[in-house]
Short mmCIF file of C-alpha atoms in Angstrom, two decimals:
data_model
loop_
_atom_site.label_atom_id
_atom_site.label_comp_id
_atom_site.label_asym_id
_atom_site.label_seq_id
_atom_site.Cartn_x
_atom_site.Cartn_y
_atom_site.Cartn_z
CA UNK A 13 -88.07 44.90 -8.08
CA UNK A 14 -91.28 46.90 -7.38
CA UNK A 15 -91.58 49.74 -5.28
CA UNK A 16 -92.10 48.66 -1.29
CA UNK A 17 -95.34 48.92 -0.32
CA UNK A 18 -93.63 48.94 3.56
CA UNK A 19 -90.63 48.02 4.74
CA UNK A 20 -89.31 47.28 7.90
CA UNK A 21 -85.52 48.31 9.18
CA UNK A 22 -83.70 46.65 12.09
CA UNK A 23 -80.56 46.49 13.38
CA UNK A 24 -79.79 44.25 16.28
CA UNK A 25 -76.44 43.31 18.41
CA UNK A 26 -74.86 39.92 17.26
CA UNK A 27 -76.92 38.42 20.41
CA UNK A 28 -79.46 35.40 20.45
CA UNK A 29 -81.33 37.11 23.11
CA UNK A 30 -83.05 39.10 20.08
CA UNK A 31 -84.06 36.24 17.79
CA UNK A 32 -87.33 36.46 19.35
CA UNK A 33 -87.68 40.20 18.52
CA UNK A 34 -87.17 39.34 14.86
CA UNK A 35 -89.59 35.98 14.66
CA UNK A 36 -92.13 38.33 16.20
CA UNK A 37 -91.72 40.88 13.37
CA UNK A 38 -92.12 38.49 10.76
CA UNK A 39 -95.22 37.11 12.27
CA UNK A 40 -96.66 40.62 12.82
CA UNK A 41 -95.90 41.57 9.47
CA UNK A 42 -97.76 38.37 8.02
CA UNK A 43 -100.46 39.92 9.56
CA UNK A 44 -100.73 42.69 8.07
CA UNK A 45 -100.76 41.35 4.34
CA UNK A 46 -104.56 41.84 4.36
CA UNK A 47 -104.23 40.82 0.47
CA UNK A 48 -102.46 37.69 1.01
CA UNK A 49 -104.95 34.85 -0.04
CA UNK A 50 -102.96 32.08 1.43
CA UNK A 51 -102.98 30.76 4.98
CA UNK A 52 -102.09 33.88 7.46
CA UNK A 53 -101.44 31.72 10.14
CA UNK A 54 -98.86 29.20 8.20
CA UNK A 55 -97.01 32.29 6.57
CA UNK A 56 -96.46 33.86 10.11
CA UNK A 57 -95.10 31.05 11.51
CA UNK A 58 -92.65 30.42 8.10
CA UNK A 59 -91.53 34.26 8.13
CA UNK A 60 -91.23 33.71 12.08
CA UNK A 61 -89.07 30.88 11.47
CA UNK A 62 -87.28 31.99 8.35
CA UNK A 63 -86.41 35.32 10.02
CA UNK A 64 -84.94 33.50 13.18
CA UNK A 65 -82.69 31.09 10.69
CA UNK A 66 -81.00 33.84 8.50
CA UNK A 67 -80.22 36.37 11.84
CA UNK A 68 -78.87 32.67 14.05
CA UNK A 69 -76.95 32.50 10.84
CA UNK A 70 -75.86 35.61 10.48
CA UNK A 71 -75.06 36.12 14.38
CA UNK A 72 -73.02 32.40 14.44
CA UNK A 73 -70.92 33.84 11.56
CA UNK A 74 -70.41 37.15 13.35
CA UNK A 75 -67.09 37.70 14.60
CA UNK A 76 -67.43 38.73 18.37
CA UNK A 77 -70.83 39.13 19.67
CA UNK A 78 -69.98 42.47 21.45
CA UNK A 79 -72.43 44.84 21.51
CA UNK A 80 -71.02 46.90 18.64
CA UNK A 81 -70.92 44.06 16.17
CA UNK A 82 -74.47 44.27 14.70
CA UNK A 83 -76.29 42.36 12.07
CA UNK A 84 -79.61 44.25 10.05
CA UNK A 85 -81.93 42.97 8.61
CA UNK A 86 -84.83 45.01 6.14
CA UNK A 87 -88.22 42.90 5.16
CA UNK A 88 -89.48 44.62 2.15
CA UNK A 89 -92.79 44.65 1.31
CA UNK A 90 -94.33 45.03 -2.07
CA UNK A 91 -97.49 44.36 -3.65
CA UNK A 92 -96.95 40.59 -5.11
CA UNK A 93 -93.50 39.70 -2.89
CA UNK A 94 -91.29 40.00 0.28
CA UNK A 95 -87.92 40.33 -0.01
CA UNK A 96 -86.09 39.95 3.18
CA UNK A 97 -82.15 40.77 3.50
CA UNK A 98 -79.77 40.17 6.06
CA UNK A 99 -76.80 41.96 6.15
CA UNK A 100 -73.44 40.45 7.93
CA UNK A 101 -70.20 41.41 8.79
CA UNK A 102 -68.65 38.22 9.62
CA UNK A 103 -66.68 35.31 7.47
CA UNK A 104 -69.35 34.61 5.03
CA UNK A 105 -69.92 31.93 3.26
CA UNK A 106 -70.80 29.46 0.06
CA UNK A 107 -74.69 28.46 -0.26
CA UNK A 108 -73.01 26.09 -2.64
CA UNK A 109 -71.08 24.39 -0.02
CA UNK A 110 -73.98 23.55 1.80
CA UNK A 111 -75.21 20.10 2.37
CA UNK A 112 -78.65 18.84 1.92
CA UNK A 113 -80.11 17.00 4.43
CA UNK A 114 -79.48 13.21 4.86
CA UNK A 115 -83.15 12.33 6.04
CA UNK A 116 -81.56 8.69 6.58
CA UNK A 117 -79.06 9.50 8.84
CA UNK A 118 -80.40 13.03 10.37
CA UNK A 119 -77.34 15.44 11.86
CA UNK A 120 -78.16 18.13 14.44
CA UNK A 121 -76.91 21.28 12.39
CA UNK A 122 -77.58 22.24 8.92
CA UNK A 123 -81.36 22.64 9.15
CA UNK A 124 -81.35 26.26 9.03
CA UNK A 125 -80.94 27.19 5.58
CA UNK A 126 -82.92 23.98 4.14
CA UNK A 127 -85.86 25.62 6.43
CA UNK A 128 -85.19 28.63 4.46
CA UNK A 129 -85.25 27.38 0.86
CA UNK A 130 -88.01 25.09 1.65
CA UNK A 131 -90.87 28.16 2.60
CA UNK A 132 -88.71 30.66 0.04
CA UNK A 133 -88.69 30.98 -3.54
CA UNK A 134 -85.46 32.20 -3.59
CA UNK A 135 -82.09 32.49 -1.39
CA UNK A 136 -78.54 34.08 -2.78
CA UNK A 137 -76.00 34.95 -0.44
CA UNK A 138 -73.76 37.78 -1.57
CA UNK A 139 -69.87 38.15 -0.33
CA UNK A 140 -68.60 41.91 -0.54
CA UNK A 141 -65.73 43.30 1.10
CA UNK A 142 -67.92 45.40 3.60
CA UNK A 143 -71.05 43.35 4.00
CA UNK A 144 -72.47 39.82 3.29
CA UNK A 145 -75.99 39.85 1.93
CA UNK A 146 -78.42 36.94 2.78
CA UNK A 147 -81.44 37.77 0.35
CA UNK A 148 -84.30 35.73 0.85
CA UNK A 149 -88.20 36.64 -1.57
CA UNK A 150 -91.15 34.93 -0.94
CA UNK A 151 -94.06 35.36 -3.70
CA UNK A 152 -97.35 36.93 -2.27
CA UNK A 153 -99.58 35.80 -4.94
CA UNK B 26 -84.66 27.98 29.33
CA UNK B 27 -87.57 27.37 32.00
CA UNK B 28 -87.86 23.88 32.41
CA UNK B 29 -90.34 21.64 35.11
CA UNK B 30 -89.35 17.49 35.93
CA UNK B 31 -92.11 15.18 37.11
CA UNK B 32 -91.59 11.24 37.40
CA UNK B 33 -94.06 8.78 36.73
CA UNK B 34 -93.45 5.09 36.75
CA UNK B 35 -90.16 4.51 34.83
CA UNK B 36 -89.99 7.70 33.19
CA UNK B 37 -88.40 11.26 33.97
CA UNK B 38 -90.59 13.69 32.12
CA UNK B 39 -89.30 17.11 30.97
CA UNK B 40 -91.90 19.92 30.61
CA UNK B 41 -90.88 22.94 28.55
CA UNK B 42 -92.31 26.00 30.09
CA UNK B 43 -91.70 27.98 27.25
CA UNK B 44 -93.40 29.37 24.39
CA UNK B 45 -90.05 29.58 22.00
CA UNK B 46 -87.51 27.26 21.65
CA UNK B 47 -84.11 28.71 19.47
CA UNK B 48 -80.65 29.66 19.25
CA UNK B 49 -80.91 31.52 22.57
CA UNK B 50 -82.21 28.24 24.43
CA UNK B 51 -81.73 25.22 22.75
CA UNK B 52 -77.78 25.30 24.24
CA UNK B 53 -79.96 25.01 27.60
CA UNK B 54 -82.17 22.45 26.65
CA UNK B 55 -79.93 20.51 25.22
CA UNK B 56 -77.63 20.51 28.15
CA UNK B 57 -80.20 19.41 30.39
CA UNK B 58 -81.64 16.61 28.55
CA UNK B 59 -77.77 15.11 27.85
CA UNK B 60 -77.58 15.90 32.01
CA UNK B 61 -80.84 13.90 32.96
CA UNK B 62 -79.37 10.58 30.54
CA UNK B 63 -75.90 11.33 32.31
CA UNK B 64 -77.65 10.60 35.37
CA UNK B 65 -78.55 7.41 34.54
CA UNK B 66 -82.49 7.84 32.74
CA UNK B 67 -83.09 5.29 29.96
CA UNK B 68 -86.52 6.14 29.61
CA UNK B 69 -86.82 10.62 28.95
CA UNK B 70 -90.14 11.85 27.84
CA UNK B 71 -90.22 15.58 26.92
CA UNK B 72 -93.45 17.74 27.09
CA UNK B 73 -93.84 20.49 24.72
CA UNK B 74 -97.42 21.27 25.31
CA UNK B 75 -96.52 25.58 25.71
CA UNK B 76 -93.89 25.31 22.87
CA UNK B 77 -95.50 27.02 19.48
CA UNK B 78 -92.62 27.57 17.74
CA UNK B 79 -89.08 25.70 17.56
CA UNK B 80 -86.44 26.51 15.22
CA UNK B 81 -83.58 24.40 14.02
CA UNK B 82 -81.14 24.64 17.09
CA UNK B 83 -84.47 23.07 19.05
CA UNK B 84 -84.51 19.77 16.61
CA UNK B 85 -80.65 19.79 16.71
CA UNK B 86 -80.66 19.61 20.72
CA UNK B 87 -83.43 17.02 20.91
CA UNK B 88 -81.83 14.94 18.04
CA UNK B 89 -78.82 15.52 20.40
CA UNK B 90 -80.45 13.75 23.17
CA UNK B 91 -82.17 11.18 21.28
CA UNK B 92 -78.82 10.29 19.83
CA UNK B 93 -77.19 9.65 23.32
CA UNK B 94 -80.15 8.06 24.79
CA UNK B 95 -80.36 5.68 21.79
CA UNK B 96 -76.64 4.74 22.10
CA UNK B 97 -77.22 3.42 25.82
CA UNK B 98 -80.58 1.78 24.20
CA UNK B 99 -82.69 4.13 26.02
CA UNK B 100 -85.67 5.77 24.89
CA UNK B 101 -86.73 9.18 24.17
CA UNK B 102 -90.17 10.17 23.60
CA UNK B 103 -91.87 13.51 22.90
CA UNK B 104 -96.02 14.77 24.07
CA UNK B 105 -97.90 17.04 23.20
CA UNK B 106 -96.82 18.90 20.32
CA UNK B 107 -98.37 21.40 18.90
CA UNK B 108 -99.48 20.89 14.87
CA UNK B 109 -96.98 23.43 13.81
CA UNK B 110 -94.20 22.39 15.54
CA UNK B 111 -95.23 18.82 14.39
CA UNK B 112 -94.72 20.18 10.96
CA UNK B 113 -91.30 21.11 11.76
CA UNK B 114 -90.34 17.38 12.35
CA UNK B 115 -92.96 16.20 9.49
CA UNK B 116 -90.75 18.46 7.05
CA UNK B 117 -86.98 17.08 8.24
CA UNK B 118 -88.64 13.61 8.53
CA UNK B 119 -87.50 13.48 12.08
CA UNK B 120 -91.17 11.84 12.75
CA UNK B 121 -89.49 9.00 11.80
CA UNK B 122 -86.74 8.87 14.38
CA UNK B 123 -88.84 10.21 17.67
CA UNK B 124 -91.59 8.48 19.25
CA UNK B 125 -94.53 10.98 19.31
CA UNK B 126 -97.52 10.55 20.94
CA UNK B 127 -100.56 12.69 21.32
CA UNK B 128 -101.02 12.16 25.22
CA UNK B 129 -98.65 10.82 28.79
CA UNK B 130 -101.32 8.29 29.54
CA UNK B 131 -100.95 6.75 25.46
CA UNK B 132 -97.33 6.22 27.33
CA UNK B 133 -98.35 5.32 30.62
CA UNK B 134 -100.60 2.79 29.17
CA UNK B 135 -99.10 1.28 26.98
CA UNK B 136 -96.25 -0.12 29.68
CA UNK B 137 -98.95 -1.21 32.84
#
């Protein structure tokens, strides 16, 4: 792990109504990657998208979605990578027990975290007794 | 969720007046497409013209109503969509299961 070159820090209530908030970030921070030398555009609407995924996730494993229950998430910038972790207080659980996707016979959930490992290099998901860690990195160069 | 209806010929046509489709909305959309093939249309044609960016609760709720449509050998057929969104169903081969077509009138058309 290098040393951010900016990183961003939210925490939101376990509420849909702020997906938006976070897709924006992600597609605002694309922006600013003013080394990137890969299509701007395209990697705002994947961190848009990946960044709505892993907080739906982490909000439909949340326990309650009162107001108190919060889920944060920090995107990590450094010079050749983003790192993006969600942190969760709910259930958790197994990226092994996940399915992939049966393109013959096409089911309306599960699409989330193959979105996710298809525009990531790399997804672990990390069960503690205080917090579950969703950690997504994305190579920059 | 802001949603418009129009009906032309045969078909009921859903516009989505929204930018954003996601966990927040989908539960909407979804509810209103399985309510319009409730009410009896076979033949459901939703407009995403102003949607930009859908997420995987969007694909679930219109697989949702293509799957219930389908069953009662209906039709559901989607307009307009944008190239990135078009990605989005290019990726989960779901291109394979809608009917997509660039314009109403390559609909319209097609069934004079």
């Amino acid at each position: 792990m290098g040393i951010p070159v900016f990183q961003v820090d939210v925490i939101i209530p376990t509420q849909t109504r702020y997906l938006s908030l976070i897709g924006h970030i992600g597609e605002r921070i694309a922006n600013e990657l003013d080394t990137y030398a890969g299509d701007k555009v395209q990697l705002a609407y994947d961190l848009n998208l990946v960044l709505t995924e892993a907080t739906a996730n982490a909000i439909k494993h949340a326990k309650t979605n009162s107001l108190k229950e919060t889920v944060r998430i920090l995107i990590q910038i450094e010079e050749n990578e983003l790192i993006i972790k969600v942190f969760d207080h709910g259930q958790g659980f197994d990226l092994k027990n996940i399915e992939p996707l049966d393109f013959a016979n096409p089911q309306e959930t599960g699409m989330g975290l193959f979105f996710i490992k298809t525009y990531m290099d790399s997804v672990s998901y990390t069960i503690t007794p205080d917090v579950n860690i969703l950690a997504i990195s994305k190579k920059l160069s | 969720m802001k949603l418009r209806y129009e009906t032309k010929q045969e078909y009921e046509i859903v516009i989505i007046d929204e930018e954003r489709i996601d966990a927040h909305n989908s539960g909407d959309l979804k509810e209103a497409l399985l309510h319009k093939i409730e009410q009896g249309n076979t033949h459901l044609i939703v407009q995403l013209a102003q949607v930009r960016f859908i997420d995987s609760s969007g694909l679930g709720a219109l697989l949702a109503a293509y799957k219930k449509i389908n069953a009662g050998h209906g039709r559901l057929m989607l307009v307009h969509v944008q190239a990135q969104v078009l990605a989005m169903f290019e990726l989960t081969r779901l291109t394979q299961v809608f009917d997509i077509y660039a314009e109403l009138d390559d609909i319209l058309a097609h069934h004079q």
